[in-house]
XYZ file of C-alpha atoms in Angstrom:
725
model
C 186.486 109.708 42.817
C 182.813 108.688 42.888
C 179.978 110.944 43.927
C 179.678 109.516 47.413
C 183.329 110.299 48.189
C 182.844 113.746 46.656
C 179.998 114.538 49.075
C 182.040 113.380 52.082
C 184.963 115.557 51.003
C 182.739 118.601 50.606
C 181.180 118.107 54.042
C 184.640 117.792 55.604
C 185.819 121.010 53.964
C 182.671 122.792 55.134
C 183.316 121.858 58.736
C 186.972 122.882 58.453
C 186.159 126.198 56.802
C 186.398 129.337 58.914
C 183.437 130.740 57.004
C 181.052 127.896 57.783
C 177.992 129.576 56.287
C 179.597 129.870 52.863
C 180.835 126.301 53.207
C 177.348 125.013 53.834
C 175.959 126.930 50.901
C 178.732 125.541 48.713
C 177.916 122.032 49.921
C 174.241 122.503 49.110
C 175.028 123.797 45.623
C 177.462 120.989 44.826
C 175.145 118.218 45.962
C 172.241 119.754 44.049
C 174.315 119.834 40.872
C 175.640 116.319 41.313
C 172.495 114.431 42.188
C 169.440 116.374 41.069
C 169.069 114.198 37.998
C 169.104 111.015 40.114
C 166.154 111.928 42.292
C 163.384 109.386 42.114
C 159.839 110.605 41.548
C 158.711 108.584 44.519
C 161.090 110.077 47.089
C 159.489 111.954 49.939
C 155.806 112.376 50.635
C 153.320 114.405 48.699
C 152.209 117.471 50.566
C 154.102 119.825 52.793
C 155.578 119.842 56.234
C 153.732 121.519 59.065
C 155.499 122.089 62.345
C 152.244 122.296 64.214
C 151.039 118.963 62.842
C 154.128 117.290 64.293
C 153.130 118.200 67.843
C 152.379 114.896 69.491
C 150.050 116.579 71.899
C 147.714 117.970 69.320
C 144.646 116.412 67.772
C 144.272 116.282 63.991
C 142.244 119.184 62.628
C 139.997 117.049 60.452
C 136.889 114.997 61.125
C 137.231 113.278 57.787
C 137.985 109.573 57.791
C 140.722 108.717 55.240
C 139.863 106.944 52.029
C 138.088 103.719 52.983
C 140.046 101.742 50.413
C 143.135 102.179 52.611
C 141.426 101.142 55.844
C 142.045 97.476 56.452
C 144.948 97.144 54.034
C 147.439 99.272 55.947
C 149.529 97.095 58.181
C 149.837 99.796 60.854
C 146.941 102.075 61.812
C 146.995 104.671 64.579
C 144.148 106.728 65.977
C 143.182 109.153 68.740
C 140.083 109.166 70.939
C 137.631 111.987 71.453
C 137.198 113.456 74.920
C 134.779 111.662 77.308
C 133.020 109.645 74.558
C 136.039 107.728 73.228
C 135.160 107.838 69.510
C 138.055 106.744 67.301
C 139.531 109.166 64.753
C 142.322 107.939 62.490
C 145.490 109.942 63.131
C 148.504 110.484 60.846
C 151.452 108.211 61.529
C 155.043 109.452 61.564
C 155.972 108.107 58.128
C 157.448 111.282 56.639
C 160.906 110.756 55.211
C 161.621 114.483 55.297
C 162.447 116.938 58.084
C 163.302 114.388 60.752
C 165.869 116.766 62.248
C 163.345 119.598 62.613
C 160.820 117.460 64.465
C 163.262 116.709 67.307
C 163.885 120.358 68.256
C 161.910 122.420 70.753
C 161.253 124.790 67.833
C 159.689 121.838 65.999
C 156.682 121.954 68.329
C 155.231 124.923 66.481
C 156.006 127.839 64.250
C 157.097 129.912 67.282
C 157.426 129.094 70.973
C 158.996 130.440 74.163
C 161.023 128.148 76.415
C 163.919 128.325 78.869
C 166.608 127.224 76.428
C 166.949 123.482 76.914
C 165.260 120.424 75.469
C 162.328 119.379 77.655
C 161.977 122.889 79.106
C 158.701 124.584 80.090
C 157.189 125.781 76.820
C 154.508 128.250 75.711
C 153.419 128.807 72.121
C 153.733 132.377 70.874
C 150.644 131.712 68.728
C 147.702 132.455 70.994
C 145.254 130.224 69.084
C 147.490 127.206 69.834
C 147.251 127.634 73.605
C 144.886 125.291 75.425
C 142.544 125.850 78.326
C 144.384 126.001 81.635
C 144.293 122.959 83.858
C 143.175 123.409 87.454
C 146.742 122.303 88.241
C 148.322 125.146 86.274
C 151.893 124.051 87.057
C 151.637 121.257 84.473
C 150.498 123.537 81.629
C 154.064 124.348 80.593
C 154.634 120.643 79.810
C 151.661 120.066 77.498
C 153.997 118.938 74.728
C 155.399 116.141 76.914
C 152.257 114.939 78.719
C 150.311 112.210 76.932
C 146.550 112.221 77.495
C 143.789 109.898 76.239
C 142.960 112.423 73.500
C 146.478 112.998 72.135
C 148.027 109.585 72.780
C 148.054 106.974 70.036
C 146.146 103.710 70.094
C 146.961 101.133 67.434
C 145.606 98.369 65.249
C 148.535 96.547 63.615
C 148.805 93.413 61.536
C 152.484 92.912 62.392
C 154.430 93.848 65.539
C 155.445 97.498 65.327
C 158.413 99.211 67.010
C 159.671 102.752 66.492
C 162.742 104.008 68.400
C 164.267 107.512 68.238
C 167.571 108.589 69.795
C 169.075 112.091 69.614
C 172.240 113.570 71.038
C 174.014 116.937 71.079
C 176.862 118.697 72.860
C 179.968 117.588 74.743
C 180.122 115.585 77.950
C 179.456 118.501 80.321
C 176.632 119.938 78.175
C 175.255 116.829 76.524
C 171.558 116.520 75.769
C 170.059 113.129 74.991
C 166.578 111.863 74.220
C 165.319 108.314 73.827
C 161.702 107.714 72.895
C 159.828 104.867 71.329
C 156.722 102.754 70.971
C 156.297 98.970 70.938
C 152.921 97.469 70.090
C 151.466 94.255 68.747
C 148.107 92.664 68.051
C 147.091 89.343 69.584
C 144.564 88.141 67.105
C 142.266 90.538 65.307
C 140.632 92.024 68.399
C 143.345 92.731 70.992
C 146.221 95.188 70.851
C 148.649 96.028 73.662
C 151.717 98.222 73.733
C 153.994 100.602 75.587
C 155.484 103.975 74.685
C 158.062 106.024 76.550
C 160.042 109.257 76.361
C 163.239 109.872 78.339
C 165.124 113.172 78.204
C 168.340 113.863 80.067
C 169.997 117.146 79.200
C 172.790 118.821 81.155
C 172.122 122.088 79.341
C 174.400 124.723 77.876
C 174.074 127.132 80.800
C 174.467 127.216 84.571
C 171.872 125.173 86.504
C 169.856 124.499 83.361
C 169.707 120.704 83.254
C 166.474 118.753 82.742
C 165.433 115.178 83.388
C 162.068 114.016 82.062
C 160.582 110.542 82.058
C 157.142 109.556 80.840
C 155.836 106.110 79.973
C 152.470 104.630 79.108
C 150.959 101.158 78.942
C 147.988 100.978 76.589
C 145.689 98.499 74.933
C 142.355 98.000 73.245
C 139.821 95.321 72.482
C 137.735 95.779 69.334
C 134.845 93.594 68.269
C 131.477 94.197 66.657
C 129.580 94.239 69.943
C 132.133 95.401 72.490
C 134.958 97.951 72.307
C 137.393 99.017 75.034
C 140.457 101.283 75.259
C 142.645 101.705 78.330
C 145.940 103.231 79.312
C 148.126 103.883 82.347
C 150.553 106.811 82.108
C 153.178 108.078 84.523
C 155.380 111.201 84.428
C 158.350 112.425 86.444
C 159.791 115.786 85.356
C 162.733 117.440 87.132
C 163.797 120.950 86.101
C 166.919 122.657 87.427
C 165.900 126.323 87.581
C 168.265 129.294 87.286
C 165.848 132.188 86.773
C 167.758 133.356 83.688
C 171.017 135.252 83.225
C 171.843 138.152 85.509
C 173.662 139.941 82.660
C 172.424 139.511 79.090
C 175.660 140.978 77.723
C 177.231 137.523 78.017
C 175.116 136.787 74.935
C 174.746 140.183 73.247
C 178.326 141.470 73.859
C 180.538 138.455 74.595
C 183.702 140.412 73.774
C 183.208 142.419 76.967
C 183.982 139.273 78.957
C 186.914 137.833 76.997
C 189.444 136.027 79.159
C 192.606 136.490 77.151
C 192.010 134.871 73.776
C 189.339 132.557 75.070
C 185.735 133.457 75.699
C 183.873 132.663 78.895
C 182.319 129.199 78.891
C 178.503 129.324 78.833
C 178.417 127.098 81.922
C 180.065 129.965 83.819
C 177.522 132.664 82.962
C 176.083 134.041 86.217
C 172.395 133.276 86.755
C 169.686 134.545 89.054
C 170.052 131.555 91.372
C 171.429 127.992 91.502
C 170.678 124.714 93.262
C 166.951 125.198 92.707
C 164.527 122.630 91.314
C 160.958 122.125 90.217
C 159.649 118.580 90.208
C 156.306 117.616 88.658
C 155.009 114.072 88.983
C 151.703 112.532 88.032
C 149.773 109.589 86.663
C 146.722 109.032 84.528
C 144.475 105.931 84.533
C 141.900 105.778 81.763
C 139.256 103.361 80.507
C 136.535 103.891 77.930
C 134.329 101.059 76.738
C 131.034 100.620 74.976
C 128.501 97.982 74.052
C 126.982 98.241 70.579
C 123.407 97.191 69.852
C 122.829 96.274 66.235
C 122.256 93.553 63.687
C 124.037 91.627 60.954
C 123.012 91.799 57.332
C 124.336 90.228 54.166
C 126.863 92.097 52.088
C 125.674 93.887 49.005
C 127.399 93.214 45.702
C 129.347 96.473 45.972
C 130.463 95.666 49.533
C 131.571 92.171 48.527
C 133.462 93.655 45.600
C 135.165 96.219 47.839
C 136.105 93.459 50.265
C 137.738 91.472 47.478
C 139.554 94.596 46.302
C 140.840 95.232 49.813
C 142.064 91.673 50.118
C 143.826 91.967 46.758
C 145.368 95.305 47.771
C 146.436 93.825 51.092
C 148.190 90.940 49.374
C 149.837 93.306 46.895
C 151.051 95.494 49.765
C 152.512 92.482 51.566
C 154.311 91.417 48.397
C 155.669 94.924 47.810
C 156.942 95.265 51.384
C 158.506 91.810 51.212
C 160.421 92.873 48.094
C 161.552 96.139 49.697
C 162.582 94.435 52.957
C 163.538 90.844 52.124
C 163.964 88.670 55.209
C 166.926 86.438 55.740
C 165.273 83.350 54.417
C 162.508 83.424 57.002
C 158.928 83.641 55.830
C 156.603 85.929 57.711
C 154.057 83.897 59.688
C 150.583 83.937 58.264
C 147.713 85.221 60.358
C 145.854 82.430 62.086
C 142.668 81.600 60.255
C 139.672 81.654 62.592
C 136.257 80.554 61.430
C 133.952 83.548 61.355
C 130.220 82.889 61.264
C 129.665 86.430 59.992
C 132.450 86.474 57.383
C 130.048 87.381 54.581
C 127.927 89.708 56.696
C 128.184 93.293 57.859
C 127.485 94.374 61.423
C 125.334 97.503 61.596
C 125.520 99.294 64.978
C 122.272 101.035 65.881
C 122.987 102.362 69.367
C 125.733 102.242 71.956
C 126.031 102.494 75.712
C 129.297 104.243 76.576
C 131.142 104.452 79.881
C 134.383 106.379 80.426
C 136.285 106.701 83.684
C 139.511 108.667 84.122
C 141.688 109.415 87.137
C 144.540 111.916 86.976
C 146.784 113.365 89.659
C 149.707 115.780 89.828
C 152.230 116.647 92.516
C 154.613 119.576 92.375
C 157.529 120.643 94.593
C 159.614 123.812 94.338
C 162.767 123.465 96.438
C 166.070 125.321 96.691
C 169.379 125.046 98.516
C 170.476 128.517 97.393
C 170.749 130.567 100.596
C 170.518 133.812 98.608
C 167.335 133.058 96.717
C 165.191 135.129 99.105
C 166.853 138.298 97.824
C 165.387 137.629 94.354
C 161.789 138.110 95.544
C 159.908 141.053 96.987
C 157.629 139.136 99.358
C 158.340 136.309 101.756
C 155.312 134.732 103.405
C 157.221 131.946 105.131
C 159.742 133.467 107.545
C 160.472 130.252 109.440
C 161.980 127.977 106.799
C 165.560 128.688 105.744
C 164.903 127.875 102.063
C 161.742 127.352 99.978
C 160.064 123.971 99.959
C 156.660 124.576 98.372
C 154.452 121.540 97.813
C 151.073 121.345 96.094
C 149.007 118.542 94.606
C 145.695 117.794 92.922
C 143.648 114.856 91.691
C 140.589 114.629 89.492
C 138.184 111.736 88.948
C 135.840 111.868 85.933
C 133.011 109.436 85.287
C 130.953 109.684 82.086
C 127.934 107.665 80.951
C 126.506 108.168 77.447
C 123.845 106.797 75.137
C 124.540 107.100 71.414
C 122.322 106.681 68.366
C 124.767 105.666 65.637
C 125.263 107.281 62.267
C 124.270 105.339 59.137
C 122.272 102.415 60.562
C 119.464 103.412 58.164
C 119.482 105.540 55.032
C 117.720 108.353 56.856
C 120.236 108.309 59.752
C 122.685 110.769 58.215
C 124.279 111.707 61.535
C 124.971 110.334 64.984
C 123.446 111.725 68.162
C 124.902 111.202 71.639
C 123.700 112.356 75.053
C 125.914 112.075 78.122
C 126.208 112.933 81.786
C 129.610 113.463 83.400
C 130.555 113.596 87.078
C 133.784 115.132 88.380
C 135.344 114.979 91.819
C 138.431 117.125 92.465
C 140.779 117.492 95.405
C 143.556 120.057 95.949
C 146.257 120.385 98.579
C 148.685 123.188 99.373
C 150.363 124.615 102.473
C 148.389 127.099 104.522
C 148.969 129.459 107.440
C 149.270 127.290 110.536
C 151.009 130.021 112.539
C 152.063 133.600 112.004
C 154.990 133.769 109.625
C 154.879 130.072 108.780
C 153.272 128.183 105.905
C 153.206 124.602 106.981
C 150.184 122.324 107.370
C 148.591 121.119 104.152
C 145.156 122.549 103.506
C 142.626 120.451 101.571
C 139.961 121.710 99.188
C 137.257 119.550 97.586
C 135.151 120.382 94.551
C 132.644 118.489 92.446
C 130.621 119.135 89.305
C 127.941 117.453 87.204
C 127.714 118.141 83.468
C 124.978 117.337 80.979
C 125.964 117.257 77.334
C 125.098 116.198 73.808
C 126.949 115.723 70.539
C 125.697 115.765 66.956
C 128.234 114.492 64.429
C 128.542 113.294 60.843
C 131.967 111.776 60.234
C 131.244 109.649 57.172
C 131.292 110.812 53.600
C 133.637 112.906 51.546
C 131.398 115.843 50.690
C 130.320 117.170 54.075
C 131.253 116.344 57.656
C 130.438 118.194 60.832
C 130.471 117.973 64.591
C 128.761 119.973 67.300
C 129.048 119.390 71.033
C 127.630 121.184 74.028
C 127.983 120.584 77.754
C 126.611 122.528 80.685
C 127.306 122.225 84.412
C 124.018 121.808 86.257
C 125.284 120.982 89.763
C 128.359 121.617 91.855
C 131.095 124.190 92.144
C 131.259 124.814 88.369
C 127.543 125.463 87.992
C 126.904 127.646 84.953
C 130.064 126.566 83.134
C 129.325 126.090 79.422
C 131.144 124.788 76.362
C 129.650 124.870 72.864
C 131.957 123.814 70.025
C 131.262 123.267 66.349
C 133.067 122.372 63.157
C 131.889 121.833 59.592
C 134.039 120.816 56.644
C 133.431 120.165 52.977
C 135.831 118.493 50.604
C 135.670 118.614 46.814
C 137.850 118.357 43.717
C 139.012 121.424 41.825
C 140.984 120.876 38.610
C 141.323 117.182 39.544
C 142.954 118.014 42.891
C 141.409 117.959 46.337
C 140.303 121.208 48.000
C 138.512 121.784 51.276
C 136.772 124.515 53.234
C 136.334 124.354 56.982
C 134.580 126.593 59.502
C 134.846 126.197 63.258
C 134.002 128.098 66.396
C 133.105 127.908 70.054
C 131.337 129.696 72.885
C 132.664 129.089 76.388
C 131.801 130.271 79.860
C 134.642 128.947 82.016
C 135.327 128.988 85.705
C 138.948 130.058 86.335
C 141.421 127.301 87.201
C 141.686 126.458 90.891
C 145.302 127.555 91.357
C 144.566 130.790 89.519
C 141.969 131.490 92.186
C 143.921 130.352 95.240
C 147.571 129.698 95.991
C 149.962 130.038 98.940
C 153.730 129.579 98.946
C 156.911 131.115 100.268
C 157.043 133.978 97.743
C 153.522 134.208 96.304
C 150.089 134.299 97.857
C 146.676 135.039 96.373
C 143.037 134.302 97.137
C 140.697 135.688 94.469
C 137.009 135.468 93.713
C 137.220 135.725 89.923
C 134.323 136.099 87.527
C 133.798 133.442 84.868
C 135.739 133.820 81.622
C 133.672 134.199 78.442
C 135.350 133.210 75.172
C 133.836 133.389 71.692
C 135.772 132.268 68.622
C 134.951 131.952 64.932
C 137.359 130.981 62.175
C 137.797 129.195 58.877
C 140.340 127.344 56.769
C 140.724 126.969 53.008
C 143.199 124.505 51.499
C 143.991 123.388 47.948
C 146.252 120.481 47.110
C 146.921 121.747 43.574
C 148.981 124.711 44.756
C 149.952 123.285 48.173
C 148.220 126.233 49.807
C 146.446 126.500 53.123
C 145.020 129.697 54.584
C 143.181 130.112 57.872
C 141.906 133.080 59.844
C 140.000 133.584 63.054
C 138.998 136.108 65.676
C 138.465 135.493 69.366
C 136.721 137.735 71.876
C 137.553 137.210 75.559
C 135.808 138.757 78.538
C 137.450 138.567 81.988
C 140.744 137.254 80.661
C 143.181 136.144 83.406
C 146.900 136.786 83.015
C 149.958 136.976 85.261
C 151.061 140.570 85.729
C 154.534 142.053 86.141
C 154.533 141.159 89.837
C 153.914 137.505 89.002
C 150.359 137.590 90.378
C 147.197 136.569 88.508
C 145.040 139.490 87.411
C 141.673 139.622 85.679
C 141.054 142.035 82.821
C 137.390 142.992 83.074
C 137.021 144.558 79.637
C 136.798 142.817 76.283
C 140.029 141.474 74.771
C 140.152 140.572 71.073
C 142.756 138.511 69.254
C 142.892 138.279 65.446
C 144.967 135.558 63.785
C 145.689 134.824 60.117
C 147.849 131.933 58.950
C 149.237 131.061 55.515
C 151.077 127.917 54.572
C 152.581 127.681 51.089
C 154.845 124.874 49.883
C 156.689 124.608 46.586
C 158.080 121.562 44.776
C 160.131 121.413 41.599
C 161.930 118.160 40.862
C 164.596 117.788 43.583
C 163.900 121.206 45.098
C 161.495 121.847 47.970
C 160.554 125.021 49.813
C 158.061 124.982 52.693
C 156.760 128.208 54.221
C 154.398 129.127 57.028
C 153.488 132.661 58.131
C 151.294 133.768 61.049
C 149.955 137.264 61.654
C 148.282 138.044 64.969
C 147.336 141.119 66.945
C 145.856 141.784 70.357
C 143.552 144.678 71.237
C 145.425 145.279 74.509
C 149.169 144.692 74.444
C 149.576 145.457 78.161
C 147.372 142.470 78.934
C 148.419 140.194 76.061
C 151.401 141.041 73.894
C 152.088 138.829 70.877
C 154.621 138.879 68.036
C 152.875 140.465 65.081
C 154.561 138.177 62.561
C 155.994 134.688 63.023
C 157.368 132.617 60.172
C 159.025 129.359 59.340
C 160.812 128.673 56.057
C 162.541 125.456 55.034
C 164.530 125.123 51.787
C 166.057 121.826 50.720
C 166.889 119.359 47.966
C 166.259 115.613 48.000
C 168.349 113.065 46.125
C 168.662 109.294 45.896
C 171.922 107.404 46.130
C 172.220 103.808 44.940
C 168.394 103.648 44.721
C 168.032 102.885 48.448
C 169.376 105.929 50.291
C 167.377 109.152 50.202
C 169.221 112.315 51.259
C 167.639 115.636 52.155
C 169.998 118.602 52.486
C 168.741 122.010 53.473
C 168.408 124.831 55.941
C 165.440 126.301 57.761
C 164.770 129.512 59.649
C 162.476 130.479 62.516
C 161.708 134.159 62.967
C 159.289 136.355 64.915
C 159.053 140.118 65.214
C 160.148 141.940 68.330
C 157.722 142.182 71.250
C 157.608 142.165 75.045
C 157.841 138.408 75.476
C 156.733 136.882 78.786
C 159.219 135.942 81.490
C 159.184 132.445 82.985
C 158.911 132.560 86.764
C 160.287 129.343 88.337
C 158.550 129.843 91.716
C 155.120 129.495 90.069
C 156.080 127.912 86.711
C 154.019 130.587 84.964
C 154.784 132.913 82.046
C 154.367 136.438 83.400
C 154.042 139.783 81.621
C 156.920 142.278 81.502
C 157.518 145.572 79.683
C 161.247 146.313 79.946
C 162.897 143.871 77.476
C 161.865 143.098 73.914
C 162.677 139.729 72.382
C 162.705 138.883 68.670
C 164.045 139.948 65.269
C 166.602 137.129 65.432
C 166.634 134.592 62.564
C 167.298 131.150 64.011
C 168.916 129.251 61.131
C 169.593 125.517 61.249
C 171.405 123.575 58.525
C 170.767 119.856 58.323
C 171.231 116.634 56.398
C 168.524 113.958 56.718
C 169.045 110.388 55.519
C 166.442 107.693 54.918
C 167.582 104.118 54.358
C 164.789 101.555 54.218
C 163.386 101.581 57.775
C 165.986 103.870 59.307
C 166.221 107.660 59.404
C 169.221 109.555 60.721
C 170.322 113.180 60.611
C 173.005 115.748 61.400
C 171.989 119.313 62.303
C 174.007 122.481 62.724
C 171.800 124.294 65.240
C 171.805 128.108 65.461
C 174.402 128.671 62.743
C 172.981 132.202 62.417
C 175.198 133.059 65.381
C 178.009 133.272 62.813
C 176.509 136.160 60.846
C 173.571 137.663 62.797
C 173.668 139.952 65.801
C 174.010 137.645 68.851
C 170.620 138.239 70.396
C 169.340 134.678 70.510
C 166.925 134.882 73.431
C 163.756 132.853 73.697
C 162.482 134.908 76.636
C 163.931 137.737 78.738
C 167.200 136.468 80.286
C 166.671 132.967 78.821
C 168.888 132.376 75.750
C 168.478 129.412 73.434
C 171.431 127.102 72.866
C 174.482 128.545 71.101
C 175.708 126.921 67.906
C 175.923 123.156 68.403
C 175.859 119.972 66.305
C 172.934 117.611 66.926
C 172.706 113.982 65.799
C 169.838 111.537 65.754
C 168.591 108.219 64.444
C 165.073 106.758 64.195
C 164.499 103.105 63.368
C 161.253 101.235 62.660
C 160.678 97.515 62.956
C 157.338 96.435 61.520
C 157.841 92.814 60.663
């Protein structure tokens, strides 16, 4: 029997074994012994795996441009845009051969997060420093991980058509969860790129009235030339959440034996919930365009620049040859790029200044509706006594228009940084039902706001020794007058013992007007109209990383005055005193031949736990081995664990889609263990995951939030395929 048949036999015995945990450990040990010596030195990527870095809705934490020798030779480049000004920053592509299974889970969005137990659910990070500023339309905040914006969406520059498709599936027919997401993009000549990306989630859920249906798609494109640059996208979302309010009796999870029906347990779809036949629907679109005209001049290449150009061309040809050998076509030669005569082929364009214009329109619409005739008994107040069931509707739109003038970095030797000044205009509109008669909330009330901001940015993004960025903007006219944002970041990179190390410091000072729907809201069960003070936030932090030991440590402290939170009654409340949050984060990865062990630990504390309670410790640990079979198939076998200490976790309130404080149930101290096998074959990645196998040996207390359990033990499958030729 060859090794491949041996592995299949072991996996089969593991699944048949009554003691699945020991079976999985046995499988891991056997595969390690059999194939450790066959592992290629080139398998996997250098560096570790960071859950946070895999969040598609998060900007990279570096201002450094990657090594210039790789720019122009990579066949596929992706980048993000900065807010309002539209500067391009190269972003990491999803090329990691490891941990594909982890990245598809809700837990893969960060080291620790709270959600309602189903893929595509409303989500809030347990790490306070990862939470963003609230939108005026606060009902969309819980879907930050699924909403693509101009600053977190990818734009591309590709030399061959690029397609990346991911499909995942878990559970039986009545509980099945499925996700299909992908991107298709192509260049038309050297200047134009167009594409589309999409994400579709349909999950029936493991519990009563817990199914989700999410659809988001985006059309995008860019035009890049020396003089003129433009980026545009059109994005649409349609999210439907079936809400149940959580379990009415947590013992169905913690003490399932109390509800045994003969020899069979109660199906999770039969667990009683707070209510049924209740939905939240959030829809919205985003239209975005940023473009600029560059003033500058052409100059002849220096000898060093001409030499680097030749080296890039040689590297590009070598890369094409290497990829052709790794992915031989079926007798068809890849078409050569069309040669176009370029009058400035041996010259370099030097931009001196730019005129920038950015316009963005975004709207959201939200409806909370129920057909459950008993839902009124779940709430203390009822402000609409006419309607038989809730049908709350609210909407908002925002139009931003920004004009900027930029003096570009590096157009002369003395121009070591770039300087940009801008003015930004905002027009906002909000709608929600108001009191048209006593006991009835009917006619839509409209509210208009506007604001004018002046701002400036000083940035140095070139160079490997020191980069920095500072931006400030201040509202001088309108409803947000006095609002202020000052942000800064400085980073230095150097070599220590022939390996790269870096030190970064960042901070901000903000004076923020509270979000509109935090100030004013009316619905069937909740009503508030508050004149809040502005929120003052001051943060300072730093990060140290060293490639030699695969270590990264960061720490920061934030001071917040007039913090707004949702209290135990589900109403917004402002804490007038000073609130401080201290966070320290350590990431340490280990590699030894076929063995890998990635670890991330976060410590955080709040000065007032009644206002803001946080888990003191949160950790992620991932242990695995990687092997190669037949020189083309890479296999990663391992198990990971998510854990956070016990604390009074927030409760998700469906009627407002907010995470509210509570002090009667603690959540935590449960190790969520997942065992997985990842495969990488040329341009395809596929995986099998045993989710929540810790249910077999740990106390069954697998809650993400009070009354909201995560999925029980289930097998998840997925495949991701790339086409880049």
